[in-house]
Coordinates of C-alpha atoms in Angstrom, one line a residue:
Chain J
M1 CA 120.5 81.0 86.9
T2 CA 123.8 78.8 86.9
E3 CA 125.5 81.8 85.8
T4 CA 124.2 83.9 88.5
I5 CA 125.2 81.3 91.0
Q6 CA 128.6 81.1 89.5
R7 CA 128.8 85.0 89.9
F8 CA 127.4 85.4 93.4
G9 CA 128.0 82.0 94.9
Y10 CA 125.2 79.9 96.7
V11 CA 125.4 82.1 99.8
G12 CA 125.0 85.3 97.8
V13 CA 122.1 84.1 95.9
T14 CA 120.4 82.7 98.9
L15 CA 120.9 85.9 100.8
V16 CA 119.5 88.1 97.9
I17 CA 116.5 85.9 97.2
G18 CA 115.8 85.4 100.9
S19 CA 115.7 89.1 101.7
L20 CA 113.6 89.8 98.7
V21 CA 111.1 87.1 99.8
A22 CA 111.0 88.3 103.3
W23 CA 110.5 91.9 102.1
A24 CA 107.8 91.1 99.7
L25 CA 105.9 88.7 102.0
L26 CA 106.3 90.1 105.5
L27 CA 106.5 94.0 104.8
I28 CA 104.2 94.2 101.7
L29 CA 102.0 91.1 100.6
I30 CA 100.8 89.5 104.0
P31 CA 100.1 92.8 105.7
H32 CA 97.9 93.9 102.6
L33 CA 96.2 90.4 102.5
M34 CA 95.5 91.0 106.3
L35 CA 93.9 94.4 105.6
I36 CA 91.8 93.0 102.8
D37 CA 90.8 90.1 105.1
Y38 CA 90.0 92.5 107.9
A39 CA 87.9 94.8 105.4
L40 CA 85.8 91.9 104.2
H41 CA 84.7 90.8 107.6
A42 CA 82.1 92.4 109.9
S43 CA 83.4 93.8 113.1
P44 CA 82.7 91.7 116.3
G45 CA 80.2 94.3 117.5
A46 CA 78.3 94.1 114.3
I47 CA 78.3 90.4 114.4
S48 CA 76.8 90.3 117.7
R49 CA 74.0 92.5 116.3
G50 CA 73.4 89.9 113.6
A51 CA 76.0 90.7 110.9
P52 CA 77.3 87.5 108.9
T53 CA 80.5 85.9 110.4
G54 CA 82.0 84.9 107.1
W55 CA 83.3 87.1 104.4
T56 CA 81.0 89.9 103.8
F57 CA 80.9 93.5 102.5
H58 CA 79.3 94.5 105.8
S59 CA 82.0 96.8 106.7
F60 CA 81.5 98.9 103.4
L61 CA 77.9 99.4 104.1
P62 CA 78.0 102.8 105.7
L63 CA 79.0 104.1 102.2
F64 CA 75.6 103.2 100.9
D65 CA 73.5 104.0 103.7
P66 CA 70.4 105.8 102.3
D67 CA 69.4 107.7 105.4
D68 CA 73.0 109.0 106.1
N69 CA 75.2 110.5 103.4
Q70 CA 78.0 111.9 105.8
L71 CA 80.5 109.3 104.7
R72 CA 79.7 109.7 101.1
S73 CA 80.0 113.5 101.3
T74 CA 83.3 113.1 103.2
L75 CA 84.7 110.9 100.3
A76 CA 83.3 113.3 97.6
R77 CA 84.8 116.3 99.3
T78 CA 88.0 114.6 99.7
L79 CA 88.4 113.4 96.1
A80 CA 87.0 116.7 94.6
T81 CA 89.6 118.7 96.6
T82 CA 92.4 116.4 96.0
A83 CA 91.6 116.5 92.1
A84 CA 91.4 120.2 92.3
I85 CA 94.6 120.6 94.2
T86 CA 96.5 118.2 91.9
L87 CA 95.6 120.1 88.9
L88 CA 96.3 123.4 90.6
C89 CA 99.9 122.2 91.7
L90 CA 100.6 121.0 88.0
I91 CA 99.6 124.4 86.6
V92 CA 101.5 126.4 89.3
C93 CA 104.7 124.0 89.2
Y94 CA 105.3 123.4 85.4
P95 CA 106.6 127.0 84.8
I96 CA 108.8 126.8 87.9
A97 CA 110.1 123.4 86.9
Y98 CA 110.8 124.7 83.3
Y99 CA 112.5 127.8 84.7
L100 CA 114.7 126.0 87.1
A101 CA 115.6 123.2 84.5
K102 CA 116.2 125.3 81.5
V103 CA 116.3 129.0 82.1
A104 CA 118.0 129.6 85.5
T105 CA 121.6 130.3 85.7
R106 CA 123.9 128.0 87.8
G107 CA 124.2 130.5 90.8
W108 CA 120.5 130.9 90.8
L109 CA 119.8 127.4 90.5
S110 CA 121.7 126.6 93.7
L111 CA 120.1 129.2 95.7
L112 CA 116.5 128.4 94.4
M113 CA 117.1 124.6 94.9
L114 CA 118.1 125.4 98.5
A115 CA 114.9 127.4 98.9
L116 CA 112.9 124.5 97.6
L117 CA 114.8 121.8 99.8
V118 CA 114.3 123.6 103.1
P119 CA 110.4 123.6 103.0
F120 CA 110.6 120.0 101.5
W121 CA 112.5 118.6 104.4
V122 CA 110.4 120.4 107.1
N123 CA 108.0 117.9 107.9
E124 CA 104.2 118.4 107.0
V125 CA 103.1 118.7 110.6
L126 CA 105.1 122.1 111.0
R127 CA 104.2 123.1 107.4
A128 CA 100.5 122.8 108.3
Y129 CA 101.1 124.6 111.8
A130 CA 102.9 127.4 109.9
W131 CA 99.5 128.1 108.2
R132 CA 97.5 127.6 111.2
S133 CA 99.0 130.6 113.0
L134 CA 99.2 132.7 109.7
L135 CA 95.5 132.2 109.1
S136 CA 94.2 132.4 112.7
R137 CA 91.9 135.3 113.9
N138 CA 95.2 136.9 115.5
G139 CA 97.3 135.9 112.5
L140 CA 99.0 138.2 110.1
I141 CA 96.9 137.9 107.3
N142 CA 93.8 138.9 109.2
E143 CA 95.7 141.8 110.6
A144 CA 96.7 143.0 107.3
A145 CA 93.1 142.7 106.0
A146 CA 92.0 144.7 109.1
H147 CA 94.4 147.5 108.1
V148 CA 92.8 148.0 104.8
G149 CA 89.2 147.8 106.3
L150 CA 88.5 144.0 105.6
G151 CA 87.7 141.1 107.6
P152 CA 88.1 139.4 109.9
F153 CA 88.0 136.3 107.7
E154 CA 86.9 133.0 109.1
F155 CA 89.5 131.0 107.0
F156 CA 88.7 127.9 108.9
N157 CA 85.0 127.9 108.2
W158 CA 84.9 129.5 104.8
Q159 CA 83.9 126.8 102.4
I160 CA 85.1 126.9 98.8
P161 CA 82.0 126.3 96.5
L162 CA 81.9 123.1 94.5
I163 CA 84.7 121.3 96.4
D164 CA 83.2 122.1 99.8
A165 CA 86.5 122.2 101.7
N166 CA 87.4 125.3 103.7
I167 CA 90.0 127.7 102.3
A168 CA 92.5 127.2 105.1
L169 CA 92.7 123.4 104.4
F170 CA 92.9 124.1 100.7
V171 CA 95.8 126.5 101.0
G172 CA 97.7 124.2 103.6
L173 CA 97.3 121.1 101.6
V174 CA 98.8 122.8 98.5
Y175 CA 101.5 124.3 100.6
A176 CA 102.3 120.8 102.2
Y177 CA 102.6 118.9 99.0
V178 CA 103.3 121.2 96.1
L179 CA 107.1 120.4 96.0
F180 CA 106.3 116.8 95.3
M181 CA 105.0 118.1 92.0
V182 CA 108.0 120.4 91.2
F183 CA 110.9 117.9 91.6
P184 CA 109.6 115.1 89.2
I185 CA 108.9 117.6 86.5
F186 CA 112.2 119.4 87.0
N187 CA 114.0 116.1 86.7
A188 CA 112.1 115.2 83.4
I189 CA 112.6 118.5 81.7
E190 CA 116.3 118.8 82.9
S191 CA 117.1 115.7 80.6
L192 CA 115.8 117.5 77.5
D193 CA 118.5 118.5 75.1
R194 CA 118.5 122.3 75.0
N195 CA 119.4 122.1 71.2
Q196 CA 115.9 120.8 70.6
I197 CA 114.3 123.9 72.1
E198 CA 116.8 126.3 70.2
A199 CA 116.2 124.3 66.9
A200 CA 112.5 124.8 67.2
R201 CA 113.0 128.5 68.0
D202 CA 115.2 129.0 65.0
L203 CA 112.6 127.4 62.8
G204 CA 110.1 130.1 64.0
A205 CA 108.1 128.1 66.5
S206 CA 106.3 130.3 69.1
W207 CA 107.0 129.5 72.8
W208 CA 103.5 128.1 73.2
T209 CA 104.2 125.6 70.2
I210 CA 107.7 124.8 71.7
H211 CA 106.0 123.7 75.0
R212 CA 103.1 122.0 73.4
R213 CA 105.1 119.9 70.9
I214 CA 108.6 119.5 72.5
V215 CA 108.9 120.3 76.3
I216 CA 105.5 118.8 77.5
P217 CA 105.8 115.4 75.5
H218 CA 109.3 115.1 76.8
A219 CA 108.2 115.8 80.4
K220 CA 105.3 113.3 80.3
P221 CA 106.7 110.7 82.9
G222 CA 107.7 113.5 85.2
I223 CA 104.1 115.0 84.9
A224 CA 102.4 111.7 85.5
S225 CA 104.8 110.9 88.5
G226 CA 104.1 114.5 90.0
C227 CA 100.3 114.0 89.8
I228 CA 100.3 110.6 91.0
V229 CA 102.3 111.3 94.1
T230 CA 100.6 114.6 94.8
F231 CA 97.2 112.9 94.5
M232 CA 98.1 110.1 96.7
L233 CA 99.7 112.4 99.3
V234 CA 96.7 114.9 99.4
A235 CA 94.0 112.1 99.5
G236 CA 96.0 110.3 102.2
S237 CA 96.9 113.2 104.3
F238 CA 95.9 113.1 107.8
I239 CA 97.5 115.6 110.1
V240 CA 97.0 118.6 107.6
P241 CA 93.1 118.2 107.7
V242 CA 93.3 117.7 111.5
L243 CA 95.2 120.9 112.0
L244 CA 93.5 123.1 109.2
G245 CA 90.1 121.4 108.7
G246 CA 88.0 123.2 111.1
R247 CA 84.5 121.8 111.9
S248 CA 83.1 121.5 108.4
S249 CA 85.9 119.9 106.3
F250 CA 86.1 116.4 107.6
W251 CA 88.6 114.4 105.6
F252 CA 88.4 110.7 104.6
T253 CA 91.4 109.7 106.6
Q254 CA 89.7 111.2 109.6
A255 CA 86.8 108.8 108.9
I256 CA 89.3 106.0 108.8
E257 CA 90.8 107.1 112.1
S258 CA 87.5 107.6 113.8
Q259 CA 86.8 103.9 113.1
F260 CA 90.0 102.9 114.8
S261 CA 89.5 105.2 117.7
V262 CA 86.4 103.0 118.5
L263 CA 88.4 100.0 118.1
N264 CA 86.5 98.9 115.0
W265 CA 89.4 97.4 113.0
N266 CA 87.3 96.0 110.3
G267 CA 85.5 99.4 109.4
G268 CA 88.8 101.2 109.5
S269 CA 90.4 98.6 107.2
A270 CA 87.4 98.7 104.8
Y271 CA 87.9 102.5 104.5
A272 CA 91.6 102.3 104.2
L273 CA 91.2 99.7 101.5
L274 CA 88.8 101.9 99.7
L275 CA 91.3 104.7 99.7
E276 CA 94.1 102.6 98.4
L277 CA 91.9 101.3 95.6
I278 CA 91.0 104.8 94.6
C279 CA 94.7 105.7 94.5
L280 CA 95.5 102.6 92.4
V281 CA 92.7 103.4 89.8
F282 CA 94.1 107.0 89.7
I283 CA 97.7 105.6 89.0
V284 CA 96.5 103.1 86.3
V285 CA 94.4 105.9 84.6
M286 CA 97.5 108.2 84.6
M287 CA 99.7 105.7 83.2
R288 CA 97.3 104.9 80.4
V289 CA 96.6 108.6 79.6
F290 CA 100.2 109.6 79.6
G291 CA 101.5 106.4 78.1
V292 CA 104.2 105.7 80.6
T293 CA 105.4 102.7 82.5
L294 CA 106.0 102.2 86.3
R295 CA 109.7 102.4 85.7
D296 CA 109.3 105.8 83.9
I297 CA 107.3 107.2 86.8
T298 CA 109.7 106.1 89.6
R299 CA 112.7 107.3 87.7
S300 CA 111.6 110.8 87.9
Chain L
M1 CA 104.8 138.6 73.9
P2 CA 107.8 141.0 74.0
D3 CA 110.8 139.4 75.7
R4 CA 111.2 142.1 78.4
L5 CA 107.5 141.7 79.5
L6 CA 108.0 137.8 79.5
T7 CA 111.2 138.2 81.8
L8 CA 109.4 140.6 84.2
F9 CA 106.5 138.3 84.5
T10 CA 108.6 135.3 85.0
R11 CA 110.5 137.1 87.8
L12 CA 107.3 138.2 89.5
Y13 CA 105.9 134.7 89.4
L14 CA 109.1 133.2 90.9
G15 CA 109.0 135.8 93.6
V16 CA 105.4 135.2 94.6
F17 CA 105.9 131.4 94.5
F18 CA 109.1 131.5 96.7
L19 CA 107.4 134.0 99.0
Y20 CA 104.6 131.6 99.5
L21 CA 107.1 128.8 100.2
L22 CA 109.2 130.5 102.7
F23 CA 107.1 133.2 104.4
P24 CA 105.1 130.8 106.4
L25 CA 108.1 129.3 107.8
G26 CA 109.7 132.6 108.6
Y27 CA 106.5 133.7 110.4
M28 CA 106.4 130.5 112.4
M29 CA 110.0 131.0 113.5
L30 CA 109.5 134.6 114.4
L31 CA 106.8 133.8 116.8
A32 CA 109.1 131.7 119.0
F33 CA 110.5 135.0 120.2
N34 CA 107.3 136.7 121.3
N35 CA 106.7 136.7 125.2
S36 CA 103.0 135.8 124.9
R37 CA 101.0 133.0 126.1
I38 CA 99.7 132.1 122.5
P39 CA 101.6 132.2 119.4
T40 CA 101.0 135.6 117.9
H41 CA 103.2 138.4 116.6
R42 CA 100.9 141.1 118.3
N43 CA 102.5 143.3 121.2
F44 CA 105.9 141.8 120.2
D45 CA 108.0 141.7 123.3
P46 CA 111.3 139.8 122.5
T47 CA 112.2 136.9 124.7
L48 CA 114.1 133.4 124.7
R49 CA 112.0 131.9 127.4
W50 CA 110.2 129.5 125.0
F51 CA 113.5 128.0 123.9
G52 CA 114.1 127.2 127.7
E53 CA 110.6 125.7 128.0
A54 CA 111.0 123.5 125.1
W55 CA 114.3 122.3 126.2
S56 CA 113.0 121.3 129.5
N57 CA 110.0 119.3 128.2
N58 CA 110.6 115.6 129.1
R59 CA 107.9 114.2 126.8
M60 CA 109.7 115.9 123.8
W61 CA 112.9 114.0 124.8
D62 CA 111.1 110.7 125.3
G63 CA 109.8 111.3 121.7
V64 CA 113.2 112.2 120.3
E65 CA 114.7 108.9 121.8
N66 CA 111.9 106.9 120.4
S67 CA 112.4 108.5 117.0
L68 CA 116.1 107.8 117.0
W69 CA 115.5 104.1 117.9
I70 CA 113.0 103.6 115.3
A71 CA 115.3 105.4 112.7
A72 CA 118.2 103.0 113.7
L73 CA 116.0 99.9 113.2
V74 CA 114.8 101.3 109.8
L75 CA 118.4 101.7 108.7
L76 CA 119.1 98.2 109.7
I77 CA 116.2 96.8 107.8
A78 CA 115.9 99.1 104.8
I79 CA 119.5 99.4 103.6
P80 CA 120.4 95.5 103.3
L81 CA 116.9 95.1 101.7
G82 CA 117.3 97.8 99.3
L83 CA 120.7 96.7 98.3
A84 CA 119.4 93.0 97.9
G85 CA 116.6 94.4 95.6
A86 CA 118.9 96.5 93.5
V87 CA 121.4 93.7 93.1
F88 CA 118.8 91.3 92.0
L89 CA 117.3 93.7 89.4
T90 CA 120.5 94.7 87.8
R91 CA 122.7 91.5 88.2
F92 CA 120.6 88.5 88.4
K93 CA 119.5 86.6 85.3
A94 CA 116.0 85.7 86.5
P95 CA 112.2 85.8 85.2
G96 CA 109.7 87.9 86.7
K97 CA 111.8 91.0 87.3
T98 CA 109.1 93.5 86.2
A99 CA 106.6 91.9 88.7
V100 CA 109.1 91.9 91.5
Y101 CA 109.9 95.5 90.7
A102 CA 106.2 96.5 90.8
I103 CA 105.6 94.6 94.1
L104 CA 108.6 96.1 95.8
I105 CA 108.0 99.7 94.6
S106 CA 104.4 99.6 95.5
P107 CA 104.5 101.0 98.9
I108 CA 106.0 104.2 97.6
L109 CA 102.7 104.8 95.6
A110 CA 100.3 103.8 98.5
P111 CA 99.1 106.2 101.0
G112 CA 101.0 106.2 104.4
I113 CA 98.0 105.7 106.3
V114 CA 97.2 102.4 104.6
L115 CA 100.8 101.2 105.1
G116 CA 100.5 101.9 109.0
I117 CA 97.2 100.2 109.3
S118 CA 98.1 97.2 107.4
S119 CA 101.4 96.7 109.4
F120 CA 99.5 97.5 112.7
I121 CA 97.1 94.8 111.8
F122 CA 99.5 92.1 110.8
W123 CA 102.2 92.5 113.4
S124 CA 100.1 93.8 116.4
Q125 CA 96.6 92.3 116.0
Q126 CA 97.4 89.1 114.1
L127 CA 100.7 88.1 115.5
G128 CA 100.4 89.7 118.8
F129 CA 103.5 91.8 119.1
R130 CA 103.2 94.8 121.2
A131 CA 102.8 98.0 119.1
G132 CA 105.8 100.2 119.4
W133 CA 109.3 100.8 118.0
W134 CA 109.3 97.5 116.2
T135 CA 105.9 97.8 114.4
A136 CA 106.6 101.4 113.6
A137 CA 110.1 100.6 112.0
L138 CA 108.6 97.7 110.1
A139 CA 105.8 99.8 108.7
Q140 CA 108.1 102.7 107.8
S141 CA 110.7 100.2 106.3
S142 CA 108.2 98.9 103.7
F143 CA 108.4 102.2 101.9
I144 CA 111.7 103.4 102.8
A145 CA 113.4 100.3 101.7
A146 CA 112.0 100.9 98.1
Y147 CA 113.4 104.4 98.3
C148 CA 117.0 103.0 99.2
M149 CA 116.7 100.6 96.3
L150 CA 115.9 103.3 93.7
I151 CA 119.1 105.0 95.0
F152 CA 121.2 101.8 94.6
L153 CA 119.6 101.0 91.3
A154 CA 120.7 104.3 89.8
R155 CA 124.2 103.8 90.9
L156 CA 124.5 100.1 90.0
Q157 CA 123.2 100.8 86.4
R158 CA 126.1 103.0 85.9
F159 CA 128.5 100.3 87.0
D160 CA 130.8 98.3 84.6
P161 CA 130.2 94.6 85.5
A162 CA 133.6 93.9 83.8
L163 CA 135.4 95.1 87.0
E164 CA 133.7 92.3 89.0
E165 CA 134.2 89.7 86.3
A166 CA 137.9 90.6 86.1
A167 CA 138.1 90.1 89.9
L168 CA 136.5 86.7 89.7
D169 CA 138.7 85.7 86.8
L170 CA 141.7 86.5 88.9
G171 CA 140.4 84.0 91.6
A172 CA 138.6 86.3 94.0
S173 CA 135.6 84.9 95.7
P174 CA 132.0 86.3 95.3
R175 CA 132.3 87.6 99.0
Q176 CA 135.6 89.2 98.2
V177 CA 134.2 90.9 95.1
F178 CA 131.2 92.1 97.0
L179 CA 133.2 93.6 99.9
R180 CA 136.3 94.9 97.9
I181 CA 134.6 96.1 94.6
T182 CA 130.9 96.4 94.8
V183 CA 130.6 98.0 98.3
P184 CA 133.4 100.6 97.8
Y185 CA 131.8 101.6 94.4
M186 CA 128.5 101.9 96.2
R187 CA 129.8 104.0 99.0
P188 CA 128.2 107.2 97.9
A189 CA 125.0 105.7 97.3
L190 CA 125.1 103.9 100.7
L191 CA 125.7 107.2 102.5
S192 CA 122.8 109.2 100.6
A193 CA 120.4 106.3 101.1
A194 CA 121.3 106.2 104.9
A195 CA 120.8 110.0 105.2
L196 CA 117.5 109.7 103.2
A197 CA 116.4 106.8 105.2
F198 CA 116.9 108.6 108.5
L199 CA 115.4 111.7 107.4
Q200 CA 112.2 109.8 106.0
S201 CA 111.9 107.9 109.3
F202 CA 112.5 110.7 111.7
E203 CA 110.1 113.1 110.0
N204 CA 107.3 110.5 109.2
Y205 CA 104.0 111.2 110.8
T206 CA 101.1 109.3 109.2
T207 CA 102.5 105.8 108.9
T208 CA 104.1 105.9 112.3
Y209 CA 101.0 107.3 114.0
F210 CA 99.0 104.4 112.8
S211 CA 101.3 101.6 113.5
I212 CA 102.9 102.7 116.9
G213 CA 100.0 102.1 119.2
A214 CA 100.1 104.2 122.4
Q215 CA 103.7 105.2 121.9
S216 CA 105.0 108.6 120.7
T217 CA 107.7 109.9 118.6
F218 CA 109.3 113.5 118.1
T219 CA 107.0 114.3 115.2
I220 CA 103.8 112.7 117.2
F221 CA 104.8 115.0 120.1
I222 CA 104.8 118.1 117.7
A223 CA 101.5 117.2 116.3
N224 CA 100.0 116.5 119.8
S225 CA 101.2 119.8 121.1
V226 CA 99.7 121.6 118.2
R227 CA 96.4 119.8 118.6
Q228 CA 96.1 120.5 122.2
G229 CA 96.4 124.2 121.9
V230 CA 99.9 125.7 121.9
T231 CA 102.4 127.9 123.6
P232 CA 105.1 129.5 121.4
A233 CA 107.4 126.6 122.7
V234 CA 106.2 124.7 119.6
N235 CA 107.6 127.5 117.5
A236 CA 110.8 127.4 119.3
V237 CA 111.2 123.8 118.4
A238 CA 110.1 124.7 114.7
F239 CA 112.8 127.3 114.7
V240 CA 115.5 124.8 115.8
I241 CA 114.3 122.3 113.1
V242 CA 114.2 124.8 110.2
M243 CA 117.6 126.2 111.1
A244 CA 118.9 122.7 111.1
T245 CA 117.4 122.0 107.9
V246 CA 118.9 125.0 106.5
L247 CA 122.4 124.1 107.5
V248 CA 122.0 120.5 106.3
A249 CA 120.7 121.5 103.0
A250 CA 123.3 124.1 102.5
G251 CA 126.1 121.8 103.5
Y252 CA 124.7 119.3 101.0
E253 CA 124.6 121.8 98.3
I254 CA 128.1 123.1 98.9
A255 CA 129.5 119.6 98.9
R256 CA 127.7 119.0 95.6
R257 CA 129.1 122.3 94.0
R258 CA 132.5 121.2 95.4
G259 CA 132.2 117.7 93.7
E260 CA 131.2 119.1 90.5
R261 CA 134.2 121.8 90.4
R262 CA 136.6 118.8 91.4
R263 CA 135.3 116.6 88.6
E264 CA 135.6 119.6 86.3
R265 CA 139.3 120.2 87.2
A266 CA 140.0 116.5 86.8
R267 CA 138.4 116.6 83.3
R268 CA 140.5 119.5 82.2
A269 CA 143.8 118.1 83.8
A270 CA 143.0 114.8 81.7
I271 CA 142.7 116.8 78.6
A272 CA 145.6 118.8 79.1
A273 CA 147.8 115.7 79.8
E274 CA 146.3 114.1 76.8
M275 CA 147.2 117.2 74.6
Q276 CA 150.8 117.3 76.0
E277 CA 151.3 113.6 75.4
E278 CA 150.1 114.0 71.7
L279 CA 152.0 117.3 71.1
L280 CA 155.2 116.4 72.7
G281 CA 155.2 112.7 72.4
K282 CA 155.8 112.1 76.2
P283 CA 153.7 111.8 79.2
A284 CA 153.1 114.9 81.2
A285 CA 154.8 115.3 84.5
V286 CA 152.4 114.8 87.4

């Protein structure tokens, strides 16, 4: 520490440590402790109806209500859809990322990167809105379908079996967050030495073996990072389900918001905390499965 | 699989993927030019009236103003914090760096709705500040500062500390070293962090919506217009945003390639000079 003080001076060290303490406490830790505190108390309304005043799991009870499974099915739909979308994005993006990182020529790469960056920087509200007009009754897709004698399709009420979300929401969520899968995998594959691929090919490895034994192991941190971020963004998405969800695809974030709209801060905090815990579990599981550290993940 | 077939399949796949990415944006932009009460391509009757209507909407300009103020506050908070974090993690000899890193980076991996709600509860409900610019800026800064820190970390890790040590040995104060050596070296990273922080702040919806109370921003204005049933004025706004994004992204890409070419030329010139020196035994003329 004396070495650090010599190097930066007392003022410098105080400024750096002071900023970090303020950042960690005021922007991250205390707000989170507050959220936990709110989640572990019953709302004033519930207390007036006889709920305990101290720390309690009362705000989580709607999840376990035996007579009303609406919240449980909302959570189940959100998680099933999110898992399906994360997996689909991974499968769709891996070839794209590999192509951009190792196959594309320089000129093509610039052009394609541009084509990726533009939708990436247009915000999620407009990305969802674009699909809303495209899939509406008067939209282009229904008109094209009508031309070949099909439809009209009710994309906003057409539930996908198993995951129970409507098709418009599914397509819109993939569209809004797919690029968060491309960039981490691209960065990871780009750092792979092309000679390794060439050597494997010269030694007679098939393209499938090359990917299974060389490219995918090297891209692990990028794959883990892409899956974690995509999962978190899809599960935590609010405006996309609002714009594309229709009547039947209520999203868990909408359940959080509905608590806030009736000024039940405790209920909203409890649901928000649950969402965060689920994302945390997903992160830990992914890190274990892929054997990567937090630094590997944030680097790509 | 024969190579020709593989190439054909790859091209087809790329084509479909990029069509999926770009077509919806193009369709949304096209609808801005149709003279119809609702956004549709049917009975296309070209007009520019929606651009005029969008321009004269005062609520949109209020939103833009709020967004700009919030972004300015975020820059003021997030850039110094990110820099302090990066300096601490690369330069300080201190214990517990892994834990500090994990805490500071955690907001990037948390859902935006949670960041917004926890900030709102702490600053507005608990401390009694009125929800608005400040609460939104603080909520956004919690994760934008971490992005800035990652940018600074990447650059600082490639920095040779010997430069700073030499300056110190020659009698410079830590302050002078920071302002005359570290900051100039960090300039490109500072610029990209500022650009990223501004964009992240300006575009953010979820965290802002849950922390700003009754106020609005540009992005919230767009979301509300879409929710309340739209006229193609929203598409006109979208057209402008997408065009601006294309210009900025293209400018960025051109600058990047130019920088790459400049570095390549400098490298070749250095090699040429070295060869001349070796072959002719004298420094090359500059």
